[in-house]
Short mmCIF file of C-alpha atoms and ligand atoms in Angstrom, two decimals:
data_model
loop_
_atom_site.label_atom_id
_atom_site.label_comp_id
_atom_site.label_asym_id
_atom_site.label_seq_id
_atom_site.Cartn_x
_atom_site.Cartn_y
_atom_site.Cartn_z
CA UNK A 1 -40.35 22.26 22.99
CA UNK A 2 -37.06 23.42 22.04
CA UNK A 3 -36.59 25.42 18.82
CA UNK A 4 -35.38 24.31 15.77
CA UNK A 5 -32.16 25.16 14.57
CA UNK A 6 -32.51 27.04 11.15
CA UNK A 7 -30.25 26.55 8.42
CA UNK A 8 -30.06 28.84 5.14
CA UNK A 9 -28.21 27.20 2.41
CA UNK A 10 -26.61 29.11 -0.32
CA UNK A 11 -25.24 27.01 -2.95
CA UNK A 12 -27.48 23.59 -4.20
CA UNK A 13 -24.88 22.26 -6.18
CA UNK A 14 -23.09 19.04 -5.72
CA UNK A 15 -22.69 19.44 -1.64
CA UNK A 16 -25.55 21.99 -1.14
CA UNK A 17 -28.02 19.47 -2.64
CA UNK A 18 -26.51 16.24 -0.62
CA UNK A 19 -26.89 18.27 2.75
CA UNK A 20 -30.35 19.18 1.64
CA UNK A 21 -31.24 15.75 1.29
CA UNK A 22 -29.83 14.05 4.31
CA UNK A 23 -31.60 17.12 6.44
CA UNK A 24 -34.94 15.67 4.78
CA UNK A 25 -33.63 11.88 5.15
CA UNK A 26 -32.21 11.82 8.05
CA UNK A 27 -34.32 14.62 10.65
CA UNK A 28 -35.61 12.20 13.49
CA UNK A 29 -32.03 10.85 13.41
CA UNK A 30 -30.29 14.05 13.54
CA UNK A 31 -33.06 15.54 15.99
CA UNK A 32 -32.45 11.84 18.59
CA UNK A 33 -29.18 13.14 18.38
CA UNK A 34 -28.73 16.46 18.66
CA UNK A 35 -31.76 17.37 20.77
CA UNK A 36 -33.04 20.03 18.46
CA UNK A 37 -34.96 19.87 15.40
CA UNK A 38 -32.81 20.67 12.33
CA UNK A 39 -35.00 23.00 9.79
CA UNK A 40 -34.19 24.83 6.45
CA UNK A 41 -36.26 27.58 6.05
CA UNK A 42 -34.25 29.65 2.48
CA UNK A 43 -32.12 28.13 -0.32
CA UNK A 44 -30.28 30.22 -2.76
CA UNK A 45 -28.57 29.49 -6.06
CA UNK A 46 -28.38 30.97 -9.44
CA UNK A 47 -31.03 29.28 -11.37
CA UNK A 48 -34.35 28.46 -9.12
CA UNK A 49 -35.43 26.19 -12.47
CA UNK A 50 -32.80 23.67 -12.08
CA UNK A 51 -33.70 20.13 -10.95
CA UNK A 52 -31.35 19.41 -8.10
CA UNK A 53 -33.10 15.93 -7.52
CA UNK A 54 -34.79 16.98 -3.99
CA UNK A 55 -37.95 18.71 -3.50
CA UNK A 56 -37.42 22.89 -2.53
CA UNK A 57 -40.70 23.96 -2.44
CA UNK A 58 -40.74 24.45 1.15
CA UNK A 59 -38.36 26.59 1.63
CA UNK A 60 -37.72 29.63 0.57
CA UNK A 61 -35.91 31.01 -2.26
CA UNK A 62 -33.78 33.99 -2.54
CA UNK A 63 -31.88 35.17 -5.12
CA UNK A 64 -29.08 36.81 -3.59
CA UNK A 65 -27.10 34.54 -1.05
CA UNK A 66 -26.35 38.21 1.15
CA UNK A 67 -30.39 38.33 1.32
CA UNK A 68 -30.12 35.04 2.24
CA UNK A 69 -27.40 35.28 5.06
CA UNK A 70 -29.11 37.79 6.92
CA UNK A 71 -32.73 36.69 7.28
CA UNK A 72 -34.23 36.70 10.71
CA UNK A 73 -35.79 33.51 10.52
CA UNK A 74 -31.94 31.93 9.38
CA UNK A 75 -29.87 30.96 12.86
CA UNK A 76 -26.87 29.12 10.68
CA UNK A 77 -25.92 30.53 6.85
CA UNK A 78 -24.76 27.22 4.95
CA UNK A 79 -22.38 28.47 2.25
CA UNK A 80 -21.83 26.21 -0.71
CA UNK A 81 -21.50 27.95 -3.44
CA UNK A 82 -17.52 27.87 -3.70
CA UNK A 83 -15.09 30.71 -4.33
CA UNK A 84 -12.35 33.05 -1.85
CA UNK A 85 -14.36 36.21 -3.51
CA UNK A 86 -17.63 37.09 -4.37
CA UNK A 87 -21.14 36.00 -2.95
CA UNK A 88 -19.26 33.35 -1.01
CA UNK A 89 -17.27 35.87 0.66
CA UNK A 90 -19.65 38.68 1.38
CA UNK A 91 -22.74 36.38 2.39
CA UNK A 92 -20.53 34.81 4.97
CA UNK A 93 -19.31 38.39 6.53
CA UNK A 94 -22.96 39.34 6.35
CA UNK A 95 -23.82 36.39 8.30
CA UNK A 96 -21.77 36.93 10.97
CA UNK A 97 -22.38 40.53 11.08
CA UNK A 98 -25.72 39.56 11.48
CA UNK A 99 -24.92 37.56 14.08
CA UNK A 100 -25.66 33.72 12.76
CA UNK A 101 -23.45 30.96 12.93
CA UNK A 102 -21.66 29.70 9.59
CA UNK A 103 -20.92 26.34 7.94
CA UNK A 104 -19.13 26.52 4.99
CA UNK A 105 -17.28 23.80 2.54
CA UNK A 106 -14.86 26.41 1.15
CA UNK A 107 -11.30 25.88 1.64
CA UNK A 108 -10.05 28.77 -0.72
CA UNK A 109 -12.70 31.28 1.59
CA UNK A 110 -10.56 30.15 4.97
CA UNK A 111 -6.75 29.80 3.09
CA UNK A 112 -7.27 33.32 2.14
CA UNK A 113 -9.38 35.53 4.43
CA UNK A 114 -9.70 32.41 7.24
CA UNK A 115 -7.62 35.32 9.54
CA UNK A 116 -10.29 38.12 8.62
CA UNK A 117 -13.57 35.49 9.05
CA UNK A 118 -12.13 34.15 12.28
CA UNK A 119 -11.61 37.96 14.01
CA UNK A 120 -14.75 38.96 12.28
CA UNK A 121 -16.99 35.62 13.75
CA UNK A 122 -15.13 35.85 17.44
CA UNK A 123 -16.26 39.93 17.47
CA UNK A 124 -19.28 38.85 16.87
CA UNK A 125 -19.63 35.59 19.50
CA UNK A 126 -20.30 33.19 16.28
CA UNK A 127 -18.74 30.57 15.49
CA UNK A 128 -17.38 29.01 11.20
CA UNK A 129 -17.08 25.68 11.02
CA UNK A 130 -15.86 23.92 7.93
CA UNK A 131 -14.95 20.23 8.06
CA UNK A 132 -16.00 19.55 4.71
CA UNK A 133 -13.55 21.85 3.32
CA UNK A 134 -10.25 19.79 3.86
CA UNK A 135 -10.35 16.05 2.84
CA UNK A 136 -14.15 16.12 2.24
CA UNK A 137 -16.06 13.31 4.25
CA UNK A 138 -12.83 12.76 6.60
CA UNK A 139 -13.28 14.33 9.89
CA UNK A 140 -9.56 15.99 10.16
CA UNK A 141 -10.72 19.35 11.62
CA UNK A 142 -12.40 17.69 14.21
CA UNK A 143 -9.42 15.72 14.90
CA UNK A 144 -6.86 18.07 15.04
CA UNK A 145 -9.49 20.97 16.92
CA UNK A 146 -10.73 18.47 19.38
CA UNK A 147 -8.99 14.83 19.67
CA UNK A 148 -5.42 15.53 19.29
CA UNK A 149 -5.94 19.11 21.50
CA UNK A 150 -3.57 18.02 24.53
CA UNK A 151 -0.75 17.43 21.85
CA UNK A 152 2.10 19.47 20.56
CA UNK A 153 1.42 19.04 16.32
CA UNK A 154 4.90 17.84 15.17
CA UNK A 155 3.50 16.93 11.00
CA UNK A 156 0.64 17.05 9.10
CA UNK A 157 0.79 15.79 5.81
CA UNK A 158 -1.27 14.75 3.27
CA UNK A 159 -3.03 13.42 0.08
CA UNK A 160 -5.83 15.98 -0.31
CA UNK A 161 -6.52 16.11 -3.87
CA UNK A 162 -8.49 13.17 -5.19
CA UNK A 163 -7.89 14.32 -8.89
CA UNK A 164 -4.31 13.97 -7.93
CA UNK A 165 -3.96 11.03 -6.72
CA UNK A 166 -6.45 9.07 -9.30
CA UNK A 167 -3.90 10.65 -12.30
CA UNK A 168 -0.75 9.42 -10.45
CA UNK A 169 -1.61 5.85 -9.60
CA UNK A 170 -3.74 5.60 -13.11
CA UNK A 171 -0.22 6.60 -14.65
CA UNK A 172 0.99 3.65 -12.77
CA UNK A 173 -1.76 0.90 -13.24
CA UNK A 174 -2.27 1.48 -17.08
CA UNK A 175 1.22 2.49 -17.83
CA UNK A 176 0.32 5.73 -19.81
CA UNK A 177 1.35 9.66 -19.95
CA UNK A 178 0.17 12.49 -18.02
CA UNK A 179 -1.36 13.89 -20.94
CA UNK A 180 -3.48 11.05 -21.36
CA UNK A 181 -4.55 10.38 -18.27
CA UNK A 182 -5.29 13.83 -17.51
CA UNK A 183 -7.39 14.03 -20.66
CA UNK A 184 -9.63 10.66 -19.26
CA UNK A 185 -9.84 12.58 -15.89
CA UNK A 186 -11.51 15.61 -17.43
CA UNK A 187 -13.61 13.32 -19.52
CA UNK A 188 -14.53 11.83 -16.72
CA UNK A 189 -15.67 14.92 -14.65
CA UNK A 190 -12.84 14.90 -12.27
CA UNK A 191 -11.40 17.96 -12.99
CA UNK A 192 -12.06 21.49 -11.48
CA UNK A 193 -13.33 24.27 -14.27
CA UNK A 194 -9.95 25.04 -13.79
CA UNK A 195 -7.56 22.53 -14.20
CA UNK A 196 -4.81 24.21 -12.42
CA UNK A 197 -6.66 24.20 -9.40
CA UNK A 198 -6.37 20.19 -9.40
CA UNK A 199 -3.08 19.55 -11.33
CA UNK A 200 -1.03 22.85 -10.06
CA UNK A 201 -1.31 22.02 -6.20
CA UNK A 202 -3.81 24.77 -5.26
CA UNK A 203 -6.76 23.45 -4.01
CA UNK A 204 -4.80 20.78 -2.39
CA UNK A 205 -2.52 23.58 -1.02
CA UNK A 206 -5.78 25.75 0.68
CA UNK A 207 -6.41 22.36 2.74
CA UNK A 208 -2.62 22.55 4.02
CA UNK A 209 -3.37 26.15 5.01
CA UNK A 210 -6.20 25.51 7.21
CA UNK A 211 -4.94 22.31 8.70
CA UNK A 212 -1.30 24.32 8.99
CA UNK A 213 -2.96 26.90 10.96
CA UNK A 214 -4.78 24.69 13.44
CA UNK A 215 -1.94 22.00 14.17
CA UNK A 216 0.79 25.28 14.72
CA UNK A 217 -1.55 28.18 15.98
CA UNK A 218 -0.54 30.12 13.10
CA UNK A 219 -2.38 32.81 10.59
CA UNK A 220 -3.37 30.56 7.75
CA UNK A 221 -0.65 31.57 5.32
CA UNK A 222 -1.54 30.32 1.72
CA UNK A 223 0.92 32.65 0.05
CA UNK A 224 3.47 31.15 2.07
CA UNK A 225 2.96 27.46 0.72
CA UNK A 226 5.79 26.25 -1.46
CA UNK A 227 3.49 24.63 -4.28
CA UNK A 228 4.30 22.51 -7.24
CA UNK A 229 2.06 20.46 -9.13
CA UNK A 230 1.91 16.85 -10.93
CA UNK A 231 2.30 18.25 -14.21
CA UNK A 232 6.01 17.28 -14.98
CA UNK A 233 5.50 14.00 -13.49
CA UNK A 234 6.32 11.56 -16.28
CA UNK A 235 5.52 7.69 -16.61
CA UNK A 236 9.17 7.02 -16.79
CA UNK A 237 9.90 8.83 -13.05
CA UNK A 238 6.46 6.38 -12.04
CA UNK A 239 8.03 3.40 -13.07
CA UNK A 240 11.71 3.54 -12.01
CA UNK A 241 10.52 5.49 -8.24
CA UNK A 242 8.95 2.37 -7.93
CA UNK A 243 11.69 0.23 -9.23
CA UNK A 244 13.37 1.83 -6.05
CA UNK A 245 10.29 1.04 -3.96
CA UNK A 246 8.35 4.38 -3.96
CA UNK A 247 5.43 5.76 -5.02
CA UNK A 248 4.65 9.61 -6.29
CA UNK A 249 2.49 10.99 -4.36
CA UNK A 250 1.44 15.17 -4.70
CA UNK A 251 1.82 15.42 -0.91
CA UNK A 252 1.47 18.24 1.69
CA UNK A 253 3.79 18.59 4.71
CA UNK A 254 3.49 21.42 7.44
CA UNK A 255 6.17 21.23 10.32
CA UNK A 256 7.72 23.87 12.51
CA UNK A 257 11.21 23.91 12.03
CA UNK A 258 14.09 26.09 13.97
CA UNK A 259 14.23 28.01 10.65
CA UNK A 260 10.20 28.66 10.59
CA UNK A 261 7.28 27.16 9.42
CA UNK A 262 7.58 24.77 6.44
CA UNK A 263 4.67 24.21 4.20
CA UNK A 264 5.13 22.44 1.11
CA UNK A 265 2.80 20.90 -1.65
CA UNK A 266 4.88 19.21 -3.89
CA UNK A 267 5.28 15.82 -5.63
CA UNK A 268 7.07 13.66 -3.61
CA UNK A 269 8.46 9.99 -3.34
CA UNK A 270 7.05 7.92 -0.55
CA UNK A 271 8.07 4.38 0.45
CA UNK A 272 5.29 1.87 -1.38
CA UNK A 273 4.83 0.11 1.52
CA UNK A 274 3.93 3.11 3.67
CA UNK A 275 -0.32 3.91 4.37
CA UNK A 276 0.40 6.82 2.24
CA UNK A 277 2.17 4.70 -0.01
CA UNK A 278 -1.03 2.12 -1.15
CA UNK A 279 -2.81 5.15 -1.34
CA UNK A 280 -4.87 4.32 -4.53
CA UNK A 281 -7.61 6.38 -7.07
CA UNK A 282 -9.09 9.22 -5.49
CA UNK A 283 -9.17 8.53 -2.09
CA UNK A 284 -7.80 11.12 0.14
CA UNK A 285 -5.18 10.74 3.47
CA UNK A 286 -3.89 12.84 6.02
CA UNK A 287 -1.44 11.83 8.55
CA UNK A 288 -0.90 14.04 11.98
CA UNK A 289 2.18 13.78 13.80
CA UNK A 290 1.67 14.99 17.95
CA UNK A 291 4.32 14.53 20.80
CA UNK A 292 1.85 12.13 22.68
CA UNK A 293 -0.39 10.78 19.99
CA UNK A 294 2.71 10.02 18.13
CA UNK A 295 0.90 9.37 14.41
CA UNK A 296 -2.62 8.74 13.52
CA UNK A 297 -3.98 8.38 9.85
CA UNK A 298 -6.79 9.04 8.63
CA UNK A 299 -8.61 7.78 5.40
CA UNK A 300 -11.22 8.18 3.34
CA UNK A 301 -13.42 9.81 0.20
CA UNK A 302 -12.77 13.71 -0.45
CA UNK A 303 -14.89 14.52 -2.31
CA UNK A 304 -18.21 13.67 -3.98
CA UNK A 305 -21.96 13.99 -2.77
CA UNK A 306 -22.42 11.85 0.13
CA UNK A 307 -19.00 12.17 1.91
CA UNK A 308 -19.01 16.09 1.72
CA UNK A 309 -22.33 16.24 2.74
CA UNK A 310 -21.66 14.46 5.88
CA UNK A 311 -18.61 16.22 6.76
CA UNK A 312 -21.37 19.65 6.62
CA UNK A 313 -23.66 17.83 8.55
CA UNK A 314 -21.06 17.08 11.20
CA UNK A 315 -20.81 20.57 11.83
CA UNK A 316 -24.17 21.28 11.41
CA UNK A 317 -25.10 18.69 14.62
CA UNK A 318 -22.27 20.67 16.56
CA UNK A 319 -23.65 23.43 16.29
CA UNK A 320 -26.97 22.51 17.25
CA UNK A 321 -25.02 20.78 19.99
CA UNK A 322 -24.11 23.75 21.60
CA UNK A 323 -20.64 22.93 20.27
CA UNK A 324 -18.54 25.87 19.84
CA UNK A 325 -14.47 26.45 19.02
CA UNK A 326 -12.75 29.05 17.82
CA UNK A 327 -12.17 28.82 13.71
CA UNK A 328 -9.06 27.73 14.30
CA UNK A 329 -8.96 25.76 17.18
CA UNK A 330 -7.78 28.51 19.79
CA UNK A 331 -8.89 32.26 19.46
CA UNK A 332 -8.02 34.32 16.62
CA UNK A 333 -5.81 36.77 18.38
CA UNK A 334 -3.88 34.18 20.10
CA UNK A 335 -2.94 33.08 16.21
CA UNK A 336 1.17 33.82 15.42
CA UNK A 337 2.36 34.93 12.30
CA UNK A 338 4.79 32.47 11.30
CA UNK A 339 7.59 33.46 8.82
CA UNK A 340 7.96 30.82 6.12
CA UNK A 341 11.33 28.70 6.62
CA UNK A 342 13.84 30.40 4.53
CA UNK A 343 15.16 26.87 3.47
CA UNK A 344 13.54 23.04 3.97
CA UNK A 345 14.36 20.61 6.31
CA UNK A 346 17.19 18.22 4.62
CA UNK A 347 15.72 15.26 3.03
CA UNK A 348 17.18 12.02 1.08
CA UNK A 349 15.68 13.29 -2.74
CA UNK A 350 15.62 10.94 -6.28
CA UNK A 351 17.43 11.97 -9.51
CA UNK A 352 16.73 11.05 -12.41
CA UNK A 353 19.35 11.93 -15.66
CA UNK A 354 20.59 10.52 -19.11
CA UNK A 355 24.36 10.79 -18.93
CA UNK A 356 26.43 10.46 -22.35
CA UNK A 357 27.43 7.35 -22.85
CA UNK A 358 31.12 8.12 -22.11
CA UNK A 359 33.73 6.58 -19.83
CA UNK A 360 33.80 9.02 -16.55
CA UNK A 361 30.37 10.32 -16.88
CA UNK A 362 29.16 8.46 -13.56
CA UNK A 363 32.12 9.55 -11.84
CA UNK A 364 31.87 13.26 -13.15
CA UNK A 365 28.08 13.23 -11.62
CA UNK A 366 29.06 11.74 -8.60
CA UNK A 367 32.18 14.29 -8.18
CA UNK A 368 30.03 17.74 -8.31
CA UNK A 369 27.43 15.81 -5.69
CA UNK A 370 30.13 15.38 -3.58
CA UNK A 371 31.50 19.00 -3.96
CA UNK A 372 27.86 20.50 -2.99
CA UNK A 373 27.89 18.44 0.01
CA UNK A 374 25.66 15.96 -1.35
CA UNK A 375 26.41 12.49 -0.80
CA UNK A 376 24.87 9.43 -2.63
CA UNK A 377 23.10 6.54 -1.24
CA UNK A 378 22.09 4.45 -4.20
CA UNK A 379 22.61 4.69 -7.97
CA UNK A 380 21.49 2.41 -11.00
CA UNK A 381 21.96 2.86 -14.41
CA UNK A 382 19.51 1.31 -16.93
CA UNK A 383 20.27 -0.07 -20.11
CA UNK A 384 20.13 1.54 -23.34
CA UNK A 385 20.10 1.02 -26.81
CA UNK A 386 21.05 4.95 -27.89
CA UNK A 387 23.91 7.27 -27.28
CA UNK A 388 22.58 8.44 -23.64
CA UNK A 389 22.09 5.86 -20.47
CA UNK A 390 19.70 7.10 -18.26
CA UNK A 391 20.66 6.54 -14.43
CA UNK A 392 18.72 6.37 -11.02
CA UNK A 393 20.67 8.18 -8.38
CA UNK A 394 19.04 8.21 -4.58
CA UNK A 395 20.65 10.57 -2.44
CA UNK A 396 21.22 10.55 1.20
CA UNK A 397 19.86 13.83 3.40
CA UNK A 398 20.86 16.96 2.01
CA UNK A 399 19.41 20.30 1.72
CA UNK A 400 17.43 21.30 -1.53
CA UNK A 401 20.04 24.31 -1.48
CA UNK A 402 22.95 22.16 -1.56
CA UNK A 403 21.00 20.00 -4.36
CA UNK A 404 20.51 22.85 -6.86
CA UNK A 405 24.42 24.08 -6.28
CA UNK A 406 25.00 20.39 -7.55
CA UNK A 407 22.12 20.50 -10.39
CA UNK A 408 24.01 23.96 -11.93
CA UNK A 409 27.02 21.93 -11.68
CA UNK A 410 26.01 19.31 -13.52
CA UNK A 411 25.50 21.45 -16.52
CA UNK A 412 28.46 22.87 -17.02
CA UNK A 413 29.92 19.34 -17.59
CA UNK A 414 29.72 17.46 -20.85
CA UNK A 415 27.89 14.62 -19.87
CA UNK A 416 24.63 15.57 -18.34
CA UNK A 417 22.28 15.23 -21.72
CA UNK A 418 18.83 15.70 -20.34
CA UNK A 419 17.76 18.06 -17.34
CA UNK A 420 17.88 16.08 -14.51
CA UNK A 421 14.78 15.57 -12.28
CA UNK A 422 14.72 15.77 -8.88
CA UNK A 423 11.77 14.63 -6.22
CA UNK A 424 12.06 14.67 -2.53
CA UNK A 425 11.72 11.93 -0.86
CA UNK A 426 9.88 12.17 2.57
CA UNK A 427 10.10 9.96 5.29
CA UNK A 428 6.41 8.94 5.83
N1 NAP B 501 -17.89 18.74 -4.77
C1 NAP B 501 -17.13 18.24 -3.82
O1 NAP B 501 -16.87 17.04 -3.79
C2 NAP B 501 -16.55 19.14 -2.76
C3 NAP B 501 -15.73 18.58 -1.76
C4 NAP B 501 -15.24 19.39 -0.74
C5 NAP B 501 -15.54 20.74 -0.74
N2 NAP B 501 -16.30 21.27 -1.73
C6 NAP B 501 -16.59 22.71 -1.69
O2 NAP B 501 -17.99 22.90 -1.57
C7 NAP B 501 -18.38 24.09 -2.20
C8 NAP B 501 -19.48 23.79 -3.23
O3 NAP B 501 -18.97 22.85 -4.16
P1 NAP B 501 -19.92 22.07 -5.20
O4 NAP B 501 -19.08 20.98 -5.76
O5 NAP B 501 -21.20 21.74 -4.56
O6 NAP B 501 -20.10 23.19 -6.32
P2 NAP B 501 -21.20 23.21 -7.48
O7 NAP B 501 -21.75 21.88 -7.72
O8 NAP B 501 -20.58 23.99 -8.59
O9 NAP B 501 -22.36 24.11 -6.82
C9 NAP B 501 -22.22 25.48 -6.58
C10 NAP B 501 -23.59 26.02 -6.23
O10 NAP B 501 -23.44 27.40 -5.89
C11 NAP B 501 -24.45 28.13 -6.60
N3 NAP B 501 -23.95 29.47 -6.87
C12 NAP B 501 -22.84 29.82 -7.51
N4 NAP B 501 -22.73 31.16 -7.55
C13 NAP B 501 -23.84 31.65 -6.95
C14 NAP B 501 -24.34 32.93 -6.69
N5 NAP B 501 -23.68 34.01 -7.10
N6 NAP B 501 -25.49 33.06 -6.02
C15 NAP B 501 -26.16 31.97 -5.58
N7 NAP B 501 -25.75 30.72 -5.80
C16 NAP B 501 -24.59 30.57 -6.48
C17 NAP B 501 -24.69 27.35 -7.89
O11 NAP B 501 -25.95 27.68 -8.40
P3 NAP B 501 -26.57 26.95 -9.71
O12 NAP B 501 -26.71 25.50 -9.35
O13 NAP B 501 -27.89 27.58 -9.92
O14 NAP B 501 -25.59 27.18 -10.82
C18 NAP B 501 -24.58 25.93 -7.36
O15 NAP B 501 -25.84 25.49 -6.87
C19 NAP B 501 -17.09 24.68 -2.78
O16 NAP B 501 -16.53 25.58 -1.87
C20 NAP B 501 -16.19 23.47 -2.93
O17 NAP B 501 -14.82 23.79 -2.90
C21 NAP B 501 -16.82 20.50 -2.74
#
């Protein structure tokens, strides 16, 4: 009979309980499958008296995930505790060192020291798999690693925070402010610990890293993300972007570019009518560009229980496959380091402004556009009942260089009154 595969699982929280439970659930399934029996034999969390709504008594419990990651009778180390520092980080290099497979959920663990983990795990002939970590139950690592391999990666880009995406289009539906909808989102449990994580582009930025690094063959670069989050997105830029037909969106975009690597996670306008577009609540998307492929998207929860838990198990049944890739999808040496572009690809972008209401003003705005280089596709101006007018202004491609030189422009003239806002718009 062939042995079972023996997983450790450090971390019984959210995910580490749902994998726990669909090992129990699911075991003849997973064994048809996979051939091999699928056994936990230690858990670890913090507090051993918590009910985690599955029954632990058979396995062992240690108290310190490292323990954990190195036992003999352990062949994979299941980390799901969360975290780029700290047990999460030295359990998994004790793993390896110790020469078992890992399976983690932790996107800021790979953003950060994915380079490190990958060097460390190929020294070592393991392999780290980690589809939950990027657009939870959607299999996008495996897609990337494996489908699209016999394709040059042209775009990734994507909708990878939940949290995000369930403020923006509750903005929309209900019609109310950030600050209220992000207070119902952390009343609702939606919201990291920290906030910023969610609302300031981070954890959606880690994802962009990792899927960055497998679609260009780069060293995940977090530090070189350009990141903005949702937090100055107002009700009134919701509205009139889709006035215009768009949507906000707090997308991420990797390309290669003569210039270098462009990463961005920023709020962005896409066209309503795109997939991205009717992207609604807290479902997640990610949409891969590839020379032969040309574009596949993919949709579907990121986050929660279940879906997470099946993303680990995923990797869990490769493993005991007899499945194994290099972290990021070709060895770690192999990996470039790609300087960040120096400036972004040109792009159409929406302004929004309240001009005095003054004869000229319009043509003063549309005067230091043109001197930046900047030209103007559409413009509306809506009406008003005080002494400003605010006004819509889509521009045609232009650098965000050339945008800024136009933005100081504007206020050195007498008739910008508010500072304007300005969203890319990318062509989805
Ligand atoms: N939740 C999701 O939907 C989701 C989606 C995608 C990826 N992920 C990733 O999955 C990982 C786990 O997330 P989660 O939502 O399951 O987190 P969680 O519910 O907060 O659970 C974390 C678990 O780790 C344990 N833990 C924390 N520090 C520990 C330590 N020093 N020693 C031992 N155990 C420790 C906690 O123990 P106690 O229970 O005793 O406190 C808890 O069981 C994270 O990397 C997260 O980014 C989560």
């Amino acid at each position: 009979m062939t042995a079972a595969l023996r997983l450790g699982i450090a971390g019984l929280g959210t995910v580490g309980a749902g994998v726990v439970k669909i090992v129990r659930r699911q075991a003849a399934l997973l064994e048809a499958r996979t051939g091999q029996r699928i056994e936990i034999t230690a858990v670890s969390a913090r507090d051993q008296s918590k009910d985690r709504g599955v029954n632990l008594s058979s396995y062992a419990w240690e108290t310190d995930p490292v323990a954990l990651a190195v036992r003999d009778d352990v062949d994979v180390f299941v980390e799901l505790m969360g975290g780029s520092e700290g047990p999460a980080k030295l359990a998994t290099e004790a793993a390896l060192a110790a020469g078992k497979d890992v399976v983690t959920a932790n996107k800021a663990l790979l953003a950060i020291h994915g380079q490190a983990l990958a060097e460390q795990a190929e020294s070592a002939g393991r392999v780290i798999r980690y589809e939950a970590a990027v657009a939870g139950g959607i299999p996008v690592i495996k897609t990337l690693t494996e489908g699209l391999a016999g394709n040059e990666i042209t775009r990734v880009m994507g909708v990878m925070n939940g949290t995000c995406n369930y403020i923006l289009t509750r903005m929309e539906s209900a019609g109310l402010g950030y600050n209220t909808v992000f207070d119902e989102a952390a009343a609702l449990g939606y919201l990291e610990a920290d906030p910023n994580l969610d609302v300031g582009g981070i954890d959606a930025g880690h994802k962009l890293a990792i899927l960055s690094a497998i679609a260009f063959g780069t060293k995940p670069d977090f530090d070189g993300i350009e990141i903005e989050g949702i937090q100055n997105v107002t009700i009134e830029d919701i509205r009139q972007a889709a006035d215009m037909g768009f949507r906000i969106k707090l997308l991420g975009v990797a390309q290669r570019s003569p210039r270098g690597l462009v990463q961005r996670m920023q709020p962005c306008l896409v066209p309503a009518n795109s997939p991205l577009g009717q992207l609604e609540g807290g479902t997640n998307m990610v949409v891969i560009e590839g020379d032969a492929v040309e574009q596949v998207v993919l949709r579907g929860p990121g986050a929660g229980e279940g879906p997470t838990a099946s993303a680990v198990l995923g990797d869990i049944c490769d493993l005991a496959r007899g499945l194994r890739i290099a972290t990021f999808g070709q060895p770690a040496a192999t990996l470039e380091d790609a300087p960040a572009a120096s400036t972004g690809l040109p792009a159409p972008y929406y302004l929004r402004m309240a001009l005095a209401d003054k004869p000229g003003a319009l043509a003063k705005v549309a005067a230091v556009l043109g001197e930046a280089g900047v030209s103007i596709d559409r413009m509306r101006q809506y009406s008003h009942d005080d002494a400003t007018a605010p006004v819509l202004i889509v521009t045609h491609k232009t650098t965000r260089a050339a945008l800024n030189q136009a933005l100081d422009a504007m206020k050195t003239t007498d008739v910008v009154a508010t500072v304007p806002v300005a969203l890319r718009i990318e062509q989805v």
